Short mmCIF file of C-alpha atoms and ligand atoms in Angstrom, two decimals:
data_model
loop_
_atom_site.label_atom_id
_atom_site.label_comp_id
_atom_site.label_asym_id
_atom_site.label_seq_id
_atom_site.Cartn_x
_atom_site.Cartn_y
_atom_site.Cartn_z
CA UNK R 1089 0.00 0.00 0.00
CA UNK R 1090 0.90 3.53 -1.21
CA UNK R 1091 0.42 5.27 2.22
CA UNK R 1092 3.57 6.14 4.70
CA UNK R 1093 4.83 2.85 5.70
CA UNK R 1094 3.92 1.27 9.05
CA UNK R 1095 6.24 -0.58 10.94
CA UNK R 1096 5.38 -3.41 13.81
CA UNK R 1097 7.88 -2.38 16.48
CA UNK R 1098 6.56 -5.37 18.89
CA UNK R 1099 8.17 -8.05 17.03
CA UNK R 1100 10.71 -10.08 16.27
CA UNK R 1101 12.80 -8.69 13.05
CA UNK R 1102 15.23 -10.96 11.37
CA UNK R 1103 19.26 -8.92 11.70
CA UNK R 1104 21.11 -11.14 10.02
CA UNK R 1105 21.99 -14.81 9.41
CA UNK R 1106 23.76 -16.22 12.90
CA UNK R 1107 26.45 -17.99 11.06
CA UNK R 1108 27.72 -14.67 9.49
CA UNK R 1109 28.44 -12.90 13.13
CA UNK R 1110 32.20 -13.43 13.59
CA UNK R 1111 33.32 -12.68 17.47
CA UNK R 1112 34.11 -9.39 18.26
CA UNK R 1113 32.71 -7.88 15.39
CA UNK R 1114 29.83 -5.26 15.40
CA UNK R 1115 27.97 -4.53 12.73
CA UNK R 1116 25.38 -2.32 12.03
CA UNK R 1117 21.78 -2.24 11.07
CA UNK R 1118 18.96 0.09 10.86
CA UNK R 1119 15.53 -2.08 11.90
CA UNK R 1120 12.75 -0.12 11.23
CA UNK R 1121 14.13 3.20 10.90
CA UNK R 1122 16.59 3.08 14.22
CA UNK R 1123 20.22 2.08 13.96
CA UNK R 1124 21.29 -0.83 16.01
CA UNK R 1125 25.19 -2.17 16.12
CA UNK R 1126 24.81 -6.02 16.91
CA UNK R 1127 28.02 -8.38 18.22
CA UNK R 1128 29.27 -11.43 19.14
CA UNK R 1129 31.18 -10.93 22.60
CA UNK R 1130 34.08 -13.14 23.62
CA UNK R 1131 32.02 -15.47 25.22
CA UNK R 1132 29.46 -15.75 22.63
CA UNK R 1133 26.34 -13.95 23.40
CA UNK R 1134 25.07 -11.89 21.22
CA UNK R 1135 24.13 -8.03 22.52
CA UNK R 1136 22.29 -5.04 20.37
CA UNK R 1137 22.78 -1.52 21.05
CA UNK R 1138 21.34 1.35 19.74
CA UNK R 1139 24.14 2.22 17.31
CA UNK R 1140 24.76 6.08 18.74
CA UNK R 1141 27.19 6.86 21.28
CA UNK R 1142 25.51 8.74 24.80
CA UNK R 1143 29.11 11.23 24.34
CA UNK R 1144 29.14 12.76 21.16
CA UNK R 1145 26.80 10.40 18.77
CA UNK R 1146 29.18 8.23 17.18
CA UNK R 1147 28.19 5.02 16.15
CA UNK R 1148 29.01 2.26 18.13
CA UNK R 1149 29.38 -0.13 15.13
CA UNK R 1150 32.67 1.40 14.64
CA UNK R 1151 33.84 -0.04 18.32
CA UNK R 1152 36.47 -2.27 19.26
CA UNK R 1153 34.67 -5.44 21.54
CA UNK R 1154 36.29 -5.61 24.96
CA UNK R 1155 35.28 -9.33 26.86
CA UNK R 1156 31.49 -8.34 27.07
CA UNK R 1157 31.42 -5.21 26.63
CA UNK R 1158 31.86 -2.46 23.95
CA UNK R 1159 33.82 1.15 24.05
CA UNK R 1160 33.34 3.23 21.47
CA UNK R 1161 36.50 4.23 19.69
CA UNK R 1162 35.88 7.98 19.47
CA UNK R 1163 36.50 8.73 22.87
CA UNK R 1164 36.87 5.85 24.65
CA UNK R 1165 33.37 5.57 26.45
CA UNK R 1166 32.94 1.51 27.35
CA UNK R 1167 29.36 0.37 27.43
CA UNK R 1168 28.22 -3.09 28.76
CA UNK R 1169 25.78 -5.60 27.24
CA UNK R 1170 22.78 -3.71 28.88
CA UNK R 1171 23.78 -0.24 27.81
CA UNK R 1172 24.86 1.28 30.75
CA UNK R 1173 28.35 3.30 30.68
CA UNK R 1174 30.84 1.15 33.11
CA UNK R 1175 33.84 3.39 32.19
CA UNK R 1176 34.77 7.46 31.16
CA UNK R 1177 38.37 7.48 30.33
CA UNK R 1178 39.85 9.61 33.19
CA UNK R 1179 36.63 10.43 34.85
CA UNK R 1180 35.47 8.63 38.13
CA UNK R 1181 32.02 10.05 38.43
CA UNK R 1182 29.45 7.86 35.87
CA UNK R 1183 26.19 10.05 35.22
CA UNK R 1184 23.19 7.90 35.58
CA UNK R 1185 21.91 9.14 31.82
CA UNK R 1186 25.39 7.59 30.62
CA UNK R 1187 23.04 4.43 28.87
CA UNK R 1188 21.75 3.67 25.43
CA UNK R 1189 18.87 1.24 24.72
CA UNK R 1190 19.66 -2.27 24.73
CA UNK R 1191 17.52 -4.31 22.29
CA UNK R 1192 16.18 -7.93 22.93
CA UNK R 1193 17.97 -10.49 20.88
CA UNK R 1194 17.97 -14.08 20.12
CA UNK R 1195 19.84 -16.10 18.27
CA UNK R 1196 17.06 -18.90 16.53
CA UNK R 1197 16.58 -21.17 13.25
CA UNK R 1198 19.96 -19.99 12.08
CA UNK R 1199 18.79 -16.24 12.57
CA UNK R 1200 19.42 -13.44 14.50
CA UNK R 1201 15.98 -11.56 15.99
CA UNK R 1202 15.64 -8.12 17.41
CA UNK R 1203 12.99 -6.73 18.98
CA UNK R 1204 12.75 -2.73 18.45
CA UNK R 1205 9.73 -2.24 20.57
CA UNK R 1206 9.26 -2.64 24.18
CA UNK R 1207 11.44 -4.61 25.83
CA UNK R 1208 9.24 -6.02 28.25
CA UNK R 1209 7.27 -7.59 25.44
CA UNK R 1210 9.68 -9.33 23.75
CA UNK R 1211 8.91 -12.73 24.48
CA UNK R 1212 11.01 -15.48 22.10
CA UNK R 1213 7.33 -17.76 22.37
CA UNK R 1214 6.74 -14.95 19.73
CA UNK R 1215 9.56 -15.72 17.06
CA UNK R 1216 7.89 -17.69 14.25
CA UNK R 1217 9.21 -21.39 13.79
CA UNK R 1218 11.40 -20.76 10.81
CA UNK R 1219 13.47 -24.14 9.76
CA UNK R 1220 17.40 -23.11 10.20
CA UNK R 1221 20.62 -25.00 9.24
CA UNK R 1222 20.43 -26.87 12.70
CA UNK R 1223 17.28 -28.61 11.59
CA UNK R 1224 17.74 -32.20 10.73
CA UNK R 1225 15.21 -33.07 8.06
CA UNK R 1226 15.96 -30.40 5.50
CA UNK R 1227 19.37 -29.56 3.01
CA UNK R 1228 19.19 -25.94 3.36
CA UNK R 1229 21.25 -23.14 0.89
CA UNK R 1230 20.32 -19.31 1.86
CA UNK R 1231 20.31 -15.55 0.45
CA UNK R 1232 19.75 -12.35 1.08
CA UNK R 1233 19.20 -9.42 -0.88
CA UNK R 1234 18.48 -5.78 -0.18
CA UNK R 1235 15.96 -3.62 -1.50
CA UNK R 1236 15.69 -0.03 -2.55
CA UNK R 1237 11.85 -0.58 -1.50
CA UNK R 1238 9.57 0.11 1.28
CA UNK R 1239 8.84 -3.46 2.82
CA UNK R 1240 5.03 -3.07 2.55
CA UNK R 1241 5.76 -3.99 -1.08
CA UNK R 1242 7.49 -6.88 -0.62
CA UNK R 1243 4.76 -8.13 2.06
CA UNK R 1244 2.16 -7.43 -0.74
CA UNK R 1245 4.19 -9.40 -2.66
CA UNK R 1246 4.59 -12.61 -0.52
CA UNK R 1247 0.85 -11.91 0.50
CA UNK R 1248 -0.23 -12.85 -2.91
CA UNK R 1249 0.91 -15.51 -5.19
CA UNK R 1250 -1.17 -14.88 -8.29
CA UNK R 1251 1.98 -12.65 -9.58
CA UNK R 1252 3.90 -16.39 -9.73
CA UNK R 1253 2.03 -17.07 -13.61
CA UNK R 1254 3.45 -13.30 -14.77
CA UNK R 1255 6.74 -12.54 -12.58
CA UNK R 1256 8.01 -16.17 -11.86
CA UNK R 1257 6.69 -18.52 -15.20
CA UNK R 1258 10.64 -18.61 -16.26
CA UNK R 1259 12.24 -19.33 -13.47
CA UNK R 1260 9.81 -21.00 -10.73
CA UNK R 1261 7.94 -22.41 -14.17
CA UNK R 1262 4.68 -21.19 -12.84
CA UNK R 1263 1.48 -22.06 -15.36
CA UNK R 1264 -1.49 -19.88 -14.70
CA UNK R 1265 -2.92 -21.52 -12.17
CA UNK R 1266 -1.09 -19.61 -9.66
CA UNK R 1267 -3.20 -16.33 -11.00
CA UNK R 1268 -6.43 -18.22 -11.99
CA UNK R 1269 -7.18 -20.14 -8.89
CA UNK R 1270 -7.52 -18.88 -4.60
CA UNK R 1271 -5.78 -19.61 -2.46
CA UNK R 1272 -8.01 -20.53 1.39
CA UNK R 1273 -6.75 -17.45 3.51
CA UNK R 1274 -7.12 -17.84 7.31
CA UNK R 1275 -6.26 -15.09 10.29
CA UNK R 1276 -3.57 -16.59 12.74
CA UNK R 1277 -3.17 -14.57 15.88
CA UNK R 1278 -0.15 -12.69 14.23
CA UNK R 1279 -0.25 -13.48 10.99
CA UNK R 1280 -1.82 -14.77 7.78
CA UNK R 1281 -2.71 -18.92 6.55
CA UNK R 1282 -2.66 -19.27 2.68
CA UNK R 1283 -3.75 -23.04 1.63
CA UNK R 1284 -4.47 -24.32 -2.29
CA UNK R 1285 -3.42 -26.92 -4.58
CA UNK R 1286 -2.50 -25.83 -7.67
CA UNK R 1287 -2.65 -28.19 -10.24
CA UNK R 1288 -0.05 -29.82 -13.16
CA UNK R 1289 2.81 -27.51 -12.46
CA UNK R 1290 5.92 -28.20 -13.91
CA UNK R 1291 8.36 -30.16 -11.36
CA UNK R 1292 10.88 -28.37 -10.49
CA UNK R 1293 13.53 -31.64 -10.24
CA UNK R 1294 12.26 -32.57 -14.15
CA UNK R 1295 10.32 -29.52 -15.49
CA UNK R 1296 8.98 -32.16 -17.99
CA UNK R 1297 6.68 -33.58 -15.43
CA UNK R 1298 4.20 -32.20 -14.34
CA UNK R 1299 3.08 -32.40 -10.47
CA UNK R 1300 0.10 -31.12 -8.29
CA UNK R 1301 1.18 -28.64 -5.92
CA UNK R 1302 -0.05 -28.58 -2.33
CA UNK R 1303 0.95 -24.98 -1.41
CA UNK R 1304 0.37 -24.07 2.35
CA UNK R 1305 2.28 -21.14 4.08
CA UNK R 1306 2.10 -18.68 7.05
CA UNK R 1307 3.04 -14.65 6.80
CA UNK R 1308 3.89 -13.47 10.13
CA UNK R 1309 4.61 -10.02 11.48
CA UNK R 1310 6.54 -8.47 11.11
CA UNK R 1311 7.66 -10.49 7.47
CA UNK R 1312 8.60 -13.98 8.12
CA UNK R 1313 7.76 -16.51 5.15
CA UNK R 1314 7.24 -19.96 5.90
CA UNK R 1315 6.42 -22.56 3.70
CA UNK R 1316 6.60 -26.21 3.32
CA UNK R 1317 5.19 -27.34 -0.45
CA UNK R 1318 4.66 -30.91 -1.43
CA UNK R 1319 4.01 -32.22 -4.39
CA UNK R 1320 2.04 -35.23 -5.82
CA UNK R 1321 1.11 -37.28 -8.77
CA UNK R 1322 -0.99 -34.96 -11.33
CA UNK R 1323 -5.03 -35.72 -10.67
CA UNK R 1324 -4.29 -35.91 -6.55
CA UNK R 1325 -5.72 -32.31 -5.97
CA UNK R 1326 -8.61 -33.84 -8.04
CA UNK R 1327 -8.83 -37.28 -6.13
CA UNK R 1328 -8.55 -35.00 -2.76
CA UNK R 1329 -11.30 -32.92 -3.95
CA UNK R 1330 -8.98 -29.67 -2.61
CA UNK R 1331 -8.39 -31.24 0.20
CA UNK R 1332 -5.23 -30.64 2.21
CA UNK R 1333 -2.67 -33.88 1.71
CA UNK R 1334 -3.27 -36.24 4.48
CA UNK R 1335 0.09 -36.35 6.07
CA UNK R 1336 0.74 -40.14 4.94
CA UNK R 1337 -0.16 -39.94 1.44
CA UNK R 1338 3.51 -40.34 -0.14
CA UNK R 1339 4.67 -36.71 -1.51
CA UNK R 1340 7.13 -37.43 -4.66
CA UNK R 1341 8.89 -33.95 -3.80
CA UNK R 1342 9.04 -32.37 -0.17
CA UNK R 1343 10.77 -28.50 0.08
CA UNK R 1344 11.15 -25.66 2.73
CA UNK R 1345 11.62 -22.38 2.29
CA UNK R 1346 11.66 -19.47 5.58
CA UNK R 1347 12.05 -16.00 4.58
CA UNK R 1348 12.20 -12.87 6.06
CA UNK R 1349 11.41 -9.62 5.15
CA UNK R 1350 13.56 -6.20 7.41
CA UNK R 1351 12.57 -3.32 6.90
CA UNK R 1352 15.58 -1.12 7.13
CA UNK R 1353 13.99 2.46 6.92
CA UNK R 1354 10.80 3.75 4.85
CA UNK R 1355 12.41 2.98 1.74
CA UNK R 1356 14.99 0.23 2.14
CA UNK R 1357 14.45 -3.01 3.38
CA UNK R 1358 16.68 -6.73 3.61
CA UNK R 1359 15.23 -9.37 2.41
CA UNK R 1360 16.65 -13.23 4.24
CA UNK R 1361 15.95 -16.82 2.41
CA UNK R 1362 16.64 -20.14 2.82
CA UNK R 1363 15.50 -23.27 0.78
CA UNK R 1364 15.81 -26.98 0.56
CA UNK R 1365 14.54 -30.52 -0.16
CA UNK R 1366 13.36 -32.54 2.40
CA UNK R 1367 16.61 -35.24 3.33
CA UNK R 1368 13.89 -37.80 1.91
CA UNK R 1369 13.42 -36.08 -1.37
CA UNK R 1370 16.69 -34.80 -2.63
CA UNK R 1371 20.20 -34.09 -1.53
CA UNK R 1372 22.92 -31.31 -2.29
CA UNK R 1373 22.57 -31.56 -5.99
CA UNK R 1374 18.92 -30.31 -5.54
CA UNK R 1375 19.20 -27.81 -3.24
CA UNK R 1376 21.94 -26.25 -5.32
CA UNK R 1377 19.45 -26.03 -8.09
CA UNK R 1378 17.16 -25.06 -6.17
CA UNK R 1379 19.38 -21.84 -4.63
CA UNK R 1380 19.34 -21.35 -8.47
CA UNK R 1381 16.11 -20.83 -9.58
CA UNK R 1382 15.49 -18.96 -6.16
CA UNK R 1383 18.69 -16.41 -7.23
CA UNK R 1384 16.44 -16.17 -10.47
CA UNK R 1385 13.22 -15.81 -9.31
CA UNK R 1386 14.03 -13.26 -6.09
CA UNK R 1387 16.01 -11.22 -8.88
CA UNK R 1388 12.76 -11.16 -10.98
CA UNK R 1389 10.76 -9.69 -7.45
CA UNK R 1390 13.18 -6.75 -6.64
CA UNK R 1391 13.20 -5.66 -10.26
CA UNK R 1392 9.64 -5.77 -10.58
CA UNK R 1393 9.21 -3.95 -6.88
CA UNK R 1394 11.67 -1.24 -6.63
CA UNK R 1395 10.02 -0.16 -10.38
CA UNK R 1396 7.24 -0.34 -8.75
CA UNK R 1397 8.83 1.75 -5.91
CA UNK R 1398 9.90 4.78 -8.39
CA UNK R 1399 6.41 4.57 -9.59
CA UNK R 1400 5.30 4.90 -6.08
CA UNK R 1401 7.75 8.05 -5.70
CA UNK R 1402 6.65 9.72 -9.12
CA UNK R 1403 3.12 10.47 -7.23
CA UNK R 1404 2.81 9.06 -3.37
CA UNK R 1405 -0.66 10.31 -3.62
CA UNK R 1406 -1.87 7.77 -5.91
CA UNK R 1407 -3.81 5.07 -4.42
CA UNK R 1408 -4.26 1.05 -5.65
CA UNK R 1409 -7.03 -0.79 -6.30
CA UNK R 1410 -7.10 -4.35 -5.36
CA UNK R 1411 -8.28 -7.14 -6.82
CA UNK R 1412 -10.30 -10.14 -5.60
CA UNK R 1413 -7.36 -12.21 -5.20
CA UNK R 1414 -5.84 -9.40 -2.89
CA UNK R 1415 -7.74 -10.72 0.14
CA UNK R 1416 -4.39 -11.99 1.89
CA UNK R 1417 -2.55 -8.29 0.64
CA UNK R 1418 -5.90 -6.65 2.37
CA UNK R 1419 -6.02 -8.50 5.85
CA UNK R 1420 -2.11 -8.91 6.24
CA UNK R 1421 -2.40 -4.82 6.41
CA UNK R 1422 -5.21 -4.62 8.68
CA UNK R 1423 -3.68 -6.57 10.75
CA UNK R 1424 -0.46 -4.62 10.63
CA UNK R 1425 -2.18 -1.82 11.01
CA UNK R 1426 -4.32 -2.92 14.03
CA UNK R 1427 -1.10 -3.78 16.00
CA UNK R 1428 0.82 -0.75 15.16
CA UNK R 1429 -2.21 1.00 16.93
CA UNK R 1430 -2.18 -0.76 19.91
CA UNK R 1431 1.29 -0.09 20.18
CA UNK R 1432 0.13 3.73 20.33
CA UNK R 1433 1.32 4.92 16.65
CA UNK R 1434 -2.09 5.93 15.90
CA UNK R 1435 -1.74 4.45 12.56
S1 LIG W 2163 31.39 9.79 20.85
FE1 LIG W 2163 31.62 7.92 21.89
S2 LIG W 2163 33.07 8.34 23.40
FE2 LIG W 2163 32.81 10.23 22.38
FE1 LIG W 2164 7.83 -13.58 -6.23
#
């Protein structure tokens, strides 16, 4: 949607990938329009700042990691994991305002999550069950790409399939069903259920045969992806009736993909993947094809959405009008909306 963006500050955003955080090495990262420096202390933990120095406003990304803690190499100021000032080169007395805010984070599924809204909120029963490199069942590759983009596009894009048959029919060899057909969209507490078979796609192991496609995935806030997809002899979605797969009805191709969506400021957001087979349906061969197409088809989004973007830009008073099959696009900004007002932003 065309309107100023709206952020979910209560929520767990994805940082980065956990693997990528080298010890002792800050880096920095604007979530939602404030800069945090995240690191890796000595013994492991991971700590997030807000990246401005209580002295003179440097940023704290440019520090030098001491054990736990973290000065700031313009003048020397040494902050601890919590935020609080434990030393002022030459200067005994500590004011009590020496403190920056100290974000929430958790290191989860292979991903590091920040919380930018109230820390007393930030409970990790809230950070959507992504599958990571540590899970067993799945041969994961990963990605990430940024966007010159306000993330609201990018949720209207993962909100709504039907652009698969136009954006994605070279690389993800979508047929029109994707467009033609809709998908069963349910409210979750914090997010958005999308359920449909689409049928006779091409496979993507042999795009000569054909498959029926059992697509079922959640959008949480504030951007998180998740999606199994299984896929089945062609005429199953028929012998089902559209009914979901009954969990022992033998799949002959089993996948995963988790994605996240950051928004980095208004305009600017990082976008996270991973996908995979299932260990039962495919190996490193596969998932390196896979990691492939997906470097194709995520190329074929961000062109398509930062035009979009300038469009945007050319006239931000402009309005859309959706379609029928933007029903998922619709309620996944409601409900955005609806908890950016109860966090007070009177959205
Ligand atoms: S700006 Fe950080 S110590 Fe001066
Ligand atoms: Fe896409």
């Amino acid at each position: 949607m065309t309107s100023r963006p709206i952020h979910v500050r209560n929520a767990w955003h994805v940082a980065g990938w956990a693997m990528d955080l080298a010890p002792e090495t800050p880096f920095a990262i604007t979530i939602a329009g404030t800069p945090v420096v995240v690191w890796r202390s000595a013994g492991g933990g991971v700590r997030a700042l807000e990246d401005r120095c209580v002295h003179r406003l440097a940023p704290l990304s440019r520090g030098r990691c001491e054990g736990e803690a973290l000065r700031c190499m313009y003048h020397g100021f040494v902050f601890g994991g919590d935020g609080v000032v434990t030393e002022i080169p030459g200067q005994t007395r500590i004011p009590v305002q020496a403190r920056v805010r100290a974000f929430p984070v958790v290191e989860r599924h292979s991903w590091l999550w920040i919380w930018p809204g109230d820390p007393a909120l930030a409970d990790p029963a809230l950070i959507p069950p992504a599958v990571g490199f540590d899970h067993p069942d799945y041969i994961l590759g990963r990605g990430q790409l940024d966007y010159a983009a306000s993330a609201g596009l990018i949720h209207d894009n993962l909100c709504d399939f039907t652009h698969l048959s136009f954006v994605h029919s070279a690389s993800f060899g979508a047929n029109e069903e994707w467009a033609r057909t809709r998908p069963k969209v349910t409210m979750l507490p914090r997010g958005i259920r999308f359920e449909r078979w689409v049928r006779a796609q091409s496979g993507m192991r042999s795009r000569q045969e054909p498959v029926d496609v059992w697509s079922s995935y959640d959008y949480h806030v504030p951007g998180v992806l998740l999606m199994p997809s299984a896929s089945y002899p062609v005429g199953t979605a028929d012998r089902l009736g559209d009914a979901p797969p009954p969990p022992d009805l033998p799949a002959t191709g089993v996948t995963f993909t988790s994605q996240a969506v950051t928004a980095l400021t208004d305009h600017t957001s990082r976008y996270f993947f991973s996908w995979g087979p299932h260990r039962d349906h495919g190996d490193e061969a596969l998932r390196d094809m896979l990691m492939g197409i997906a470097a194709q088809a995520f190329a074929e989004d961000k062109a398509m959405i930062e035009a979009q973007q300038a469009v945007i830009d050319r006239d931000p008073a402009c309005q859309p009008m959706p379609a029928d099959f933007d029903k998922g696009v619709v309620l996944y900004n409601r409900l955005v909306a609806r908890l950016a007002r109860e966090e007070g932003q009177g959205a």
